[in-house]
Short mmCIF file of C-alpha atoms and ligand atoms in Angstrom, two decimals:
data_model
loop_
_atom_site.label_atom_id
_atom_site.label_comp_id
_atom_site.label_asym_id
_atom_site.label_seq_id
_atom_site.Cartn_x
_atom_site.Cartn_y
_atom_site.Cartn_z
CA UNK A 48 47.67 68.31 -79.99
CA UNK A 49 43.97 69.19 -80.01
CA UNK A 50 42.60 70.66 -76.79
CA UNK A 51 39.25 72.26 -75.99
CA UNK A 52 38.30 72.52 -79.60
CA UNK A 53 34.68 73.38 -80.33
CA UNK A 54 32.82 70.49 -81.83
CA UNK A 55 29.12 70.21 -82.74
CA UNK A 56 27.50 66.77 -82.88
CA UNK A 57 24.45 66.45 -85.15
CA UNK A 58 23.43 62.77 -84.86
CA UNK A 59 20.29 63.16 -87.00
CA UNK A 60 18.01 60.21 -87.73
CA UNK A 61 17.90 56.43 -88.04
CA UNK A 62 21.29 54.89 -87.24
CA UNK A 63 22.83 58.38 -86.85
CA UNK A 64 22.56 58.47 -83.05
CA UNK A 65 23.81 54.85 -82.77
CA UNK A 66 26.99 55.39 -84.78
CA UNK A 67 27.65 58.77 -83.15
CA UNK A 68 27.43 57.03 -79.77
CA UNK A 69 30.51 55.01 -80.75
CA UNK A 70 32.41 58.21 -81.60
CA UNK A 71 31.67 59.38 -78.07
CA UNK A 72 33.53 56.29 -76.82
CA UNK A 73 36.54 57.35 -78.90
CA UNK A 74 36.29 60.92 -77.60
CA UNK A 75 36.16 59.64 -74.01
CA UNK A 76 39.17 57.45 -74.75
CA UNK A 77 41.12 60.42 -76.15
CA UNK A 78 40.21 62.46 -73.10
CA UNK A 79 41.27 59.73 -70.64
CA UNK A 80 44.29 58.33 -72.42
CA UNK A 81 45.67 61.14 -74.59
CA UNK A 82 44.52 64.25 -72.69
CA UNK A 83 42.80 65.52 -75.81
CA UNK A 84 39.53 67.18 -74.95
CA UNK A 85 36.72 68.80 -76.89
CA UNK A 86 34.15 71.41 -76.05
CA UNK A 87 31.27 69.28 -77.28
CA UNK A 88 27.74 70.47 -78.05
CA UNK A 89 24.92 68.42 -79.58
CA UNK A 90 21.82 69.45 -81.51
CA UNK A 91 19.04 68.20 -83.78
CA UNK A 92 19.02 68.04 -87.56
CA UNK A 93 16.88 66.34 -90.21
CA UNK A 94 13.73 64.45 -89.22
CA UNK A 95 14.52 64.75 -85.52
CA UNK A 96 14.52 68.54 -85.89
CA UNK A 97 11.29 68.45 -87.93
CA UNK A 98 9.58 66.51 -85.13
CA UNK A 99 10.70 69.01 -82.49
CA UNK A 100 10.88 72.33 -84.33
CA UNK A 101 8.89 71.84 -87.54
CA UNK A 102 11.98 72.43 -89.68
CA UNK A 103 15.00 70.26 -90.48
CA UNK A 104 17.50 72.93 -89.42
CA UNK A 105 16.76 75.84 -87.07
CA UNK A 106 18.59 79.16 -87.34
CA UNK A 107 20.04 78.53 -83.88
CA UNK A 108 21.57 75.21 -84.98
CA UNK A 109 22.94 76.77 -88.14
CA UNK A 110 24.44 79.55 -86.04
CA UNK A 111 26.16 77.01 -83.79
CA UNK A 112 27.51 75.14 -86.83
CA UNK A 113 28.95 78.37 -88.23
CA UNK A 114 30.80 79.09 -85.01
CA UNK A 115 32.40 75.79 -84.04
CA UNK A 116 35.71 74.41 -85.32
CA UNK A 117 34.03 71.36 -86.81
CA UNK A 118 30.67 69.62 -87.15
CA UNK A 119 30.22 65.83 -87.05
CA UNK A 120 26.97 64.68 -88.61
CA UNK A 121 25.41 61.19 -88.45
CA UNK A 122 22.71 60.88 -91.13
CA UNK A 123 19.34 62.38 -91.93
CA UNK A 124 16.07 61.15 -93.40
CA UNK A 125 13.77 58.18 -93.27
CA UNK A 126 10.32 57.04 -94.44
CA UNK A 127 8.60 58.97 -91.64
CA UNK A 128 9.48 62.25 -93.34
CA UNK A 129 9.22 61.19 -96.99
CA UNK A 130 6.07 63.24 -97.51
CA UNK A 131 6.90 66.50 -95.71
CA UNK A 132 7.08 69.70 -97.78
CA UNK A 133 10.21 69.85 -99.96
CA UNK A 134 11.60 72.97 -98.28
CA UNK A 135 11.63 71.42 -94.81
CA UNK A 136 12.49 67.81 -95.70
CA UNK A 137 15.45 66.28 -93.80
CA UNK A 138 17.88 66.63 -96.73
CA UNK A 139 17.03 70.35 -97.02
CA UNK A 140 18.67 70.91 -93.62
CA UNK A 141 21.82 69.19 -94.82
CA UNK A 142 21.92 71.18 -98.07
CA UNK A 143 21.44 74.44 -96.13
CA UNK A 144 24.30 73.55 -93.81
CA UNK A 145 26.60 72.84 -96.76
CA UNK A 146 25.52 75.97 -98.62
CA UNK A 147 25.53 78.45 -95.71
CA UNK A 148 28.79 77.15 -94.26
CA UNK A 149 30.14 77.44 -97.83
CA UNK A 150 31.44 73.87 -97.73
CA UNK A 151 32.45 73.64 -101.36
CA UNK A 152 35.11 70.92 -101.22
CA UNK A 153 33.83 67.45 -100.40
CA UNK A 154 36.65 65.00 -99.66
CA UNK A 155 35.80 61.36 -100.09
CA UNK A 156 38.60 58.89 -99.54
CA UNK A 157 38.24 55.36 -100.89
CA UNK A 158 40.74 53.19 -99.04
CA UNK A 159 40.70 49.45 -99.26
CA UNK A 160 42.11 47.95 -96.08
CA UNK A 161 43.77 44.57 -96.71
CA UNK A 162 41.29 42.82 -94.38
CA UNK A 163 38.43 44.10 -96.53
CA UNK A 164 39.79 43.41 -100.03
CA UNK A 165 37.86 40.15 -100.25
CA UNK A 166 34.56 42.04 -99.72
CA UNK A 167 35.07 44.18 -102.82
CA UNK A 168 33.13 43.37 -105.96
CA UNK A 169 36.41 43.62 -107.89
CA UNK A 170 39.30 41.14 -107.86
CA UNK A 171 41.34 41.36 -104.68
CA UNK A 172 44.62 42.34 -106.40
CA UNK A 173 42.91 45.27 -108.16
CA UNK A 174 41.75 46.85 -104.90
CA UNK A 175 43.97 45.67 -102.03
CA UNK A 176 45.84 48.72 -100.74
CA UNK A 177 43.75 51.09 -102.87
CA UNK A 178 43.98 54.68 -101.63
CA UNK A 179 42.06 57.28 -103.65
CA UNK A 180 40.82 60.69 -102.62
CA UNK A 181 37.93 62.20 -104.58
CA UNK A 182 37.49 65.96 -104.20
CA UNK A 183 33.96 66.84 -105.28
CA UNK A 184 32.76 70.42 -105.74
CA UNK A 185 29.69 70.44 -103.53
CA UNK A 186 27.94 73.81 -103.54
CA UNK A 187 27.54 74.51 -107.26
CA UNK A 188 26.75 72.80 -110.52
CA UNK A 189 23.58 70.99 -111.45
CA UNK A 190 22.25 70.56 -107.90
CA UNK A 191 22.06 74.29 -107.24
CA UNK A 192 22.06 76.06 -110.64
CA UNK A 193 19.03 78.16 -111.56
CA UNK A 194 16.58 77.82 -113.22
CA UNK A 195 15.56 74.58 -111.58
CA UNK A 196 11.93 73.66 -112.07
CA UNK A 197 9.21 71.47 -113.48
CA UNK A 198 6.66 73.38 -115.55
CA UNK A 199 3.51 72.42 -117.37
CA UNK A 200 3.68 72.50 -121.13
CA UNK A 201 1.30 71.35 -123.78
CA UNK A 202 1.06 67.59 -123.69
CA UNK A 203 3.01 67.12 -120.42
CA UNK A 204 5.63 68.78 -118.34
CA UNK A 205 9.15 70.12 -118.82
CA UNK A 206 11.91 69.67 -116.21
CA UNK A 207 14.99 71.86 -116.04
CA UNK A 208 18.22 71.61 -114.05
CA UNK A 209 21.01 74.03 -114.79
CA UNK A 210 24.70 73.10 -114.74
CA UNK A 211 26.58 76.32 -114.05
CA UNK A 212 30.11 77.07 -112.80
CA UNK A 213 32.13 80.26 -112.46
CA UNK A 214 35.90 80.53 -112.74
CA UNK A 215 36.13 81.30 -109.00
CA UNK A 216 34.14 78.20 -108.03
CA UNK A 217 36.38 75.95 -110.09
CA UNK A 218 39.58 77.66 -108.95
CA UNK A 219 38.94 77.23 -105.26
CA UNK A 220 38.08 73.53 -105.41
CA UNK A 221 41.02 72.83 -107.74
CA UNK A 222 43.37 74.58 -105.31
CA UNK A 223 42.19 72.33 -102.48
CA UNK A 224 42.72 69.27 -104.70
CA UNK A 225 46.21 70.31 -105.88
CA UNK A 226 47.14 71.06 -102.29
CA UNK A 227 46.00 67.62 -101.12
CA UNK A 228 47.71 65.90 -104.07
CA UNK A 229 50.92 67.59 -102.92
CA UNK A 230 50.51 65.98 -99.51
CA UNK A 231 49.92 62.56 -101.09
CA UNK A 232 51.45 61.06 -104.25
CA UNK A 233 51.53 64.21 -106.37
CA UNK A 234 49.07 63.04 -109.01
CA UNK A 235 45.77 64.77 -109.85
CA UNK A 236 43.08 63.80 -112.34
CA UNK A 237 40.70 66.63 -113.24
CA UNK A 238 37.46 65.10 -114.49
CA UNK A 239 34.71 66.71 -116.62
CA UNK A 240 33.03 66.33 -120.00
CA UNK A 241 34.69 69.09 -121.99
CA UNK A 242 33.76 67.19 -125.16
CA UNK A 243 30.05 67.94 -124.74
CA UNK A 244 29.60 70.50 -121.93
CA UNK A 245 30.59 74.17 -121.74
CA UNK A 246 31.13 73.87 -117.97
CA UNK A 247 33.59 71.11 -118.83
CA UNK A 248 35.50 73.39 -121.21
CA UNK A 249 35.82 76.06 -118.51
CA UNK A 250 36.68 73.46 -115.86
CA UNK A 251 39.54 72.13 -118.01
CA UNK A 252 40.90 75.64 -118.71
CA UNK A 253 40.81 76.66 -115.06
CA UNK A 254 42.33 73.41 -113.79
CA UNK A 255 45.17 73.86 -116.29
CA UNK A 256 45.76 77.45 -115.12
CA UNK A 257 45.76 76.52 -111.42
CA UNK A 258 48.10 73.65 -112.27
CA UNK A 259 50.76 76.22 -113.19
CA UNK A 260 50.84 77.22 -109.48
CA UNK A 261 51.63 73.59 -108.61
CA UNK A 262 54.34 72.51 -111.09
CA UNK A 263 55.31 69.55 -108.90
CA UNK A 264 51.85 67.97 -109.36
CA UNK A 265 51.25 65.74 -112.36
CA UNK A 266 47.89 66.90 -113.78
CA UNK A 267 45.87 64.73 -116.13
CA UNK A 268 42.47 65.60 -117.64
CA UNK A 269 39.93 62.83 -118.08
CA UNK A 270 36.33 62.67 -119.30
CA UNK A 271 33.89 61.59 -116.61
CA UNK A 272 32.62 58.53 -118.50
CA UNK A 273 36.16 57.30 -119.04
CA UNK A 274 36.91 57.93 -115.37
CA UNK A 275 33.96 55.73 -114.35
CA UNK A 276 35.32 53.00 -116.60
CA UNK A 277 38.90 53.36 -115.36
CA UNK A 278 37.74 53.26 -111.73
CA UNK A 279 36.44 49.74 -112.19
CA UNK A 280 39.18 48.66 -114.63
CA UNK A 281 42.32 49.81 -112.84
CA UNK A 282 41.49 51.95 -109.81
CA UNK A 283 45.03 52.09 -108.45
CA UNK A 284 46.07 54.42 -111.30
CA UNK A 285 44.36 57.26 -109.36
CA UNK A 286 45.61 59.28 -106.42
CA UNK A 287 43.45 62.43 -106.19
CA UNK A 288 40.47 63.14 -108.47
CA UNK A 289 38.83 66.58 -108.64
CA UNK A 290 35.45 66.95 -110.28
CA UNK A 291 32.12 68.78 -110.21
CA UNK A 292 29.13 68.16 -108.00
CA UNK A 293 27.15 65.79 -110.21
CA UNK A 294 30.05 63.69 -111.54
CA UNK A 295 31.60 63.69 -108.07
CA UNK A 296 28.43 62.32 -106.54
CA UNK A 297 28.40 59.40 -108.95
CA UNK A 298 32.13 58.70 -109.20
CA UNK A 299 32.66 58.79 -105.44
CA UNK A 300 29.89 56.23 -104.90
CA UNK A 301 31.48 54.08 -107.58
CA UNK A 302 34.95 54.38 -105.97
CA UNK A 303 33.36 53.75 -102.60
CA UNK A 304 31.99 50.38 -103.53
CA UNK A 305 35.46 49.25 -104.58
CA UNK A 306 36.27 49.22 -100.89
CA UNK A 307 33.54 46.80 -99.88
CA UNK A 308 30.93 48.60 -97.82
CA UNK A 309 29.07 51.84 -97.39
CA UNK A 310 29.45 51.40 -93.63
CA UNK A 311 33.21 51.99 -93.93
CA UNK A 312 33.30 55.28 -95.84
CA UNK A 313 34.06 58.63 -94.22
CA UNK A 314 33.86 62.09 -95.76
CA UNK A 315 34.75 65.69 -95.05
CA UNK A 316 33.45 68.95 -96.50
CA UNK A 317 35.57 72.07 -96.17
CA UNK A 318 35.14 75.79 -96.81
CA UNK A 319 37.88 78.10 -98.02
CA UNK A 320 40.42 79.28 -95.46
CA UNK A 321 39.80 82.61 -93.72
CA UNK A 322 42.63 85.05 -92.96
CA UNK A 323 43.70 83.05 -89.92
CA UNK A 324 43.79 79.88 -92.03
CA UNK A 325 40.67 78.47 -90.36
CA UNK A 326 38.29 76.46 -92.54
CA UNK A 327 34.70 75.66 -91.58
CA UNK A 328 34.23 71.93 -91.82
CA UNK A 329 31.64 69.20 -91.58
CA UNK A 330 32.50 65.52 -91.32
CA UNK A 331 30.00 62.74 -91.99
CA UNK A 332 29.79 59.12 -93.06
CA UNK A 333 28.84 58.62 -96.69
CA UNK A 334 25.95 56.31 -95.82
CA UNK A 335 22.40 57.40 -95.03
CA UNK A 336 20.18 56.74 -92.02
CA UNK A 337 19.63 53.04 -92.89
CA UNK A 338 16.00 52.90 -91.67
CA UNK A 339 15.96 49.13 -92.31
CA UNK A 340 18.32 48.48 -89.38
CA UNK A 341 17.81 51.63 -87.27
CA UNK A 342 17.34 51.09 -83.53
CA UNK A 343 18.65 47.50 -83.69
CA UNK A 344 22.28 48.15 -82.69
CA UNK A 345 23.39 46.56 -85.98
CA UNK A 346 24.95 49.53 -87.80
CA UNK A 347 28.60 49.71 -88.70
CA UNK A 348 30.03 52.75 -86.86
CA UNK A 349 33.42 52.71 -88.62
CA UNK A 350 32.53 55.26 -91.34
CA UNK A 351 31.58 57.77 -88.65
CA UNK A 352 34.63 56.97 -86.53
CA UNK A 353 36.86 57.37 -89.61
CA UNK A 354 35.09 60.70 -90.34
CA UNK A 355 36.06 61.77 -86.83
CA UNK A 356 39.67 60.74 -87.59
CA UNK A 357 39.55 62.94 -90.72
CA UNK A 358 38.35 65.77 -88.47
CA UNK A 359 41.36 65.35 -86.21
CA UNK A 360 43.66 65.45 -89.25
CA UNK A 361 42.11 68.28 -91.28
CA UNK A 362 40.48 70.55 -88.67
CA UNK A 363 42.75 70.04 -85.67
CA UNK A 364 46.08 69.18 -87.30
CA UNK A 365 46.24 66.09 -85.10
CA UNK A 366 47.60 63.49 -87.53
CA UNK A 367 49.02 61.38 -84.67
CA UNK A 368 45.66 60.59 -83.11
CA UNK A 369 44.05 60.27 -86.56
CA UNK A 370 46.70 57.66 -87.42
CA UNK A 371 46.02 55.91 -84.14
CA UNK A 372 42.27 55.66 -84.82
CA UNK A 373 42.81 54.49 -88.40
CA UNK A 374 45.32 51.92 -87.11
CA UNK A 375 42.78 50.71 -84.54
CA UNK A 376 40.14 50.29 -87.28
CA UNK A 377 42.62 48.27 -89.34
CA UNK A 378 43.54 46.06 -86.37
CA UNK A 379 39.93 45.54 -85.29
CA UNK A 380 39.10 44.27 -88.78
CA UNK A 381 42.28 42.19 -88.92
CA UNK A 382 41.11 40.54 -85.66
CA UNK A 383 38.06 39.30 -87.60
CA UNK A 384 35.51 41.57 -85.88
CA UNK A 385 32.62 42.43 -88.26
CA UNK A 386 29.23 44.13 -88.19
CA UNK A 387 26.52 42.53 -90.34
CA UNK A 388 27.12 44.66 -93.44
CA UNK A 389 30.73 43.45 -93.80
CA UNK A 390 30.30 39.97 -92.35
CA UNK A 391 32.41 37.26 -93.97
CA UNK A 392 32.76 33.51 -93.36
CA UNK A 393 34.67 32.64 -90.21
CA UNK A 394 34.51 36.16 -88.77
CA UNK A 395 32.93 37.27 -85.50
CA UNK A 396 29.60 39.09 -85.90
CA UNK A 397 29.25 42.01 -83.48
CA UNK A 398 26.77 44.79 -82.80
CA UNK A 399 27.35 48.49 -83.36
CA UNK A 400 28.20 49.05 -79.70
CA UNK A 401 30.44 45.97 -79.56
CA UNK A 402 32.35 47.30 -82.59
CA UNK A 403 32.86 50.59 -80.71
CA UNK A 404 34.08 48.63 -77.70
CA UNK A 405 36.45 46.47 -79.78
CA UNK A 406 37.88 49.60 -81.36
CA UNK A 407 38.70 51.19 -78.01
CA UNK A 408 40.41 47.95 -76.98
CA UNK A 409 42.60 48.20 -80.07
CA UNK A 410 43.27 51.86 -79.26
CA UNK A 411 44.42 50.76 -75.81
CA UNK A 412 46.85 48.26 -77.37
CA UNK A 413 48.23 50.79 -79.86
CA UNK A 414 48.67 53.52 -77.27
CA UNK A 415 50.92 51.54 -74.91
P1 LIG B 525 21.42 54.15 -96.74
O1 LIG B 525 22.86 54.47 -96.88
O2 LIG B 525 20.74 54.66 -95.53
O3 LIG B 525 21.24 52.55 -96.75
C1 LIG B 525 21.54 51.73 -97.87
C2 LIG B 525 21.79 50.29 -97.40
O4 LIG B 525 23.05 50.23 -96.74
C3 LIG B 525 20.75 49.81 -96.38
O5 LIG B 525 20.52 48.43 -96.59
C4 LIG B 525 21.42 50.00 -95.05
O6 LIG B 525 21.01 49.13 -94.04
C5 LIG B 525 22.89 49.80 -95.39
N1 LIG B 525 23.77 50.63 -94.56
C6 LIG B 525 23.97 51.96 -94.69
N2 LIG B 525 24.80 52.39 -93.73
C7 LIG B 525 25.12 51.32 -92.98
C8 LIG B 525 25.92 51.14 -91.83
N3 LIG B 525 26.60 52.14 -91.26
N4 LIG B 525 26.01 49.89 -91.30
C9 LIG B 525 25.36 48.87 -91.86
N5 LIG B 525 24.58 48.97 -92.96
C10 LIG B 525 24.46 50.20 -93.51
O7 LIG B 525 20.70 54.66 -98.06
P2 LIG B 525 19.15 54.67 -98.45
O8 LIG B 525 18.50 53.43 -97.95
O9 LIG B 525 19.12 55.00 -99.87
O10 LIG B 525 18.53 55.91 -97.67
C11 LIG B 525 17.89 55.82 -96.40
C12 LIG B 525 17.59 57.23 -95.91
O11 LIG B 525 18.82 57.93 -95.69
C13 LIG B 525 16.80 58.08 -96.91
O12 LIG B 525 15.88 58.85 -96.20
C14 LIG B 525 17.85 58.94 -97.58
O13 LIG B 525 17.33 60.15 -98.05
C15 LIG B 525 18.80 59.16 -96.42
N6 LIG B 525 20.18 59.48 -96.82
C16 LIG B 525 20.82 60.39 -96.05
C17 LIG B 525 22.16 60.68 -96.32
C18 LIG B 525 22.86 61.64 -95.40
O14 LIG B 525 22.37 61.94 -94.33
N7 LIG B 525 24.02 62.15 -95.79
C19 LIG B 525 22.83 60.04 -97.37
C20 LIG B 525 22.14 59.09 -98.12
C21 LIG B 525 20.81 58.80 -97.82
#
């Protein structure tokens, strides 16, 4: 059972503080009803940090993040900061956190709860009960490789991004994915484009090698374009998918939309384990700061609450309370409670804070 674990809250911008406020309700509930307590600190990141400190992430905040058991982040960014210098823009703070905490494995589940199957853009029977986990390499590849630049050339400009991976980078993310596949249905798809990219050739070789350490896992290689197609054709064929930063970004958004709404999607990013088995970790909803509805108490807090449940499971080994929270989300939706983004005919439209309240009521029922 988790107790006095160090947790850093970084609400960020836009709807970030609103959805994080609902997680606080869950934390209070755990404290009161389950005697699970956290040593909770809160700090600024993104635009909020730019406004106060002139940078999207101070060294002091980074230091805190490096020394807690887990970080929960809301969202960063918004039109107010669209024109700040590139190196201090809100997203730069997020990228620095991921890079300096060495959070190389981004876990993005795509679960389709039965109550939400109707909201998917695919046919209900294709997605109902869907349960996929995408493991995306998140500190390497095309988003970080050097050179990365735009230069002037005769007659225009030339832009360069570099896709680069080392054996070690591929090994460590594949190990995380094999490990997780072993805790699920034992099936792993390794996704790249070995047909046209050298990084894909190396990725395939390394995944095959690591697979020998996990003989119980069924490993299948798939090209990224085929994977995109299969995700919308027959998504239930997948259990765990491991892929690079760029393909993972795209494929996880694609898988995400199978489940209905951005407001429902949690994520986790983990570092490698140190000698004591501890991993640094950051948990965050997949959605952004939703400036169009910020400050209106309309946001769906479930992605952030489900991110917190992932934290309990992966950082604090508290699967019981994670199950409880996930069960409460399922029951709240089954009761017909909906925020605007997932509203359906005949359902009850609630605000962000009312959704948080409804969830704690369901927690109360489940905990008796
Ligand atoms: P977004 O995810 O913020 O919003 C896209 C659409 O989904 C909007 O219509 C929004 O209202 C809706 N939406 C998103 N989350 C919702 C929620 N929880 N409940 C209800 N509706 C929700 O993406 P965007 O509009 O492309 O970006 C807005 C800002 O967020 C930009 O500044 C962008 O850079 C930033 N962003 C940050 C992150 C992050 O912090 N990890 C991720 C993506 C975008």
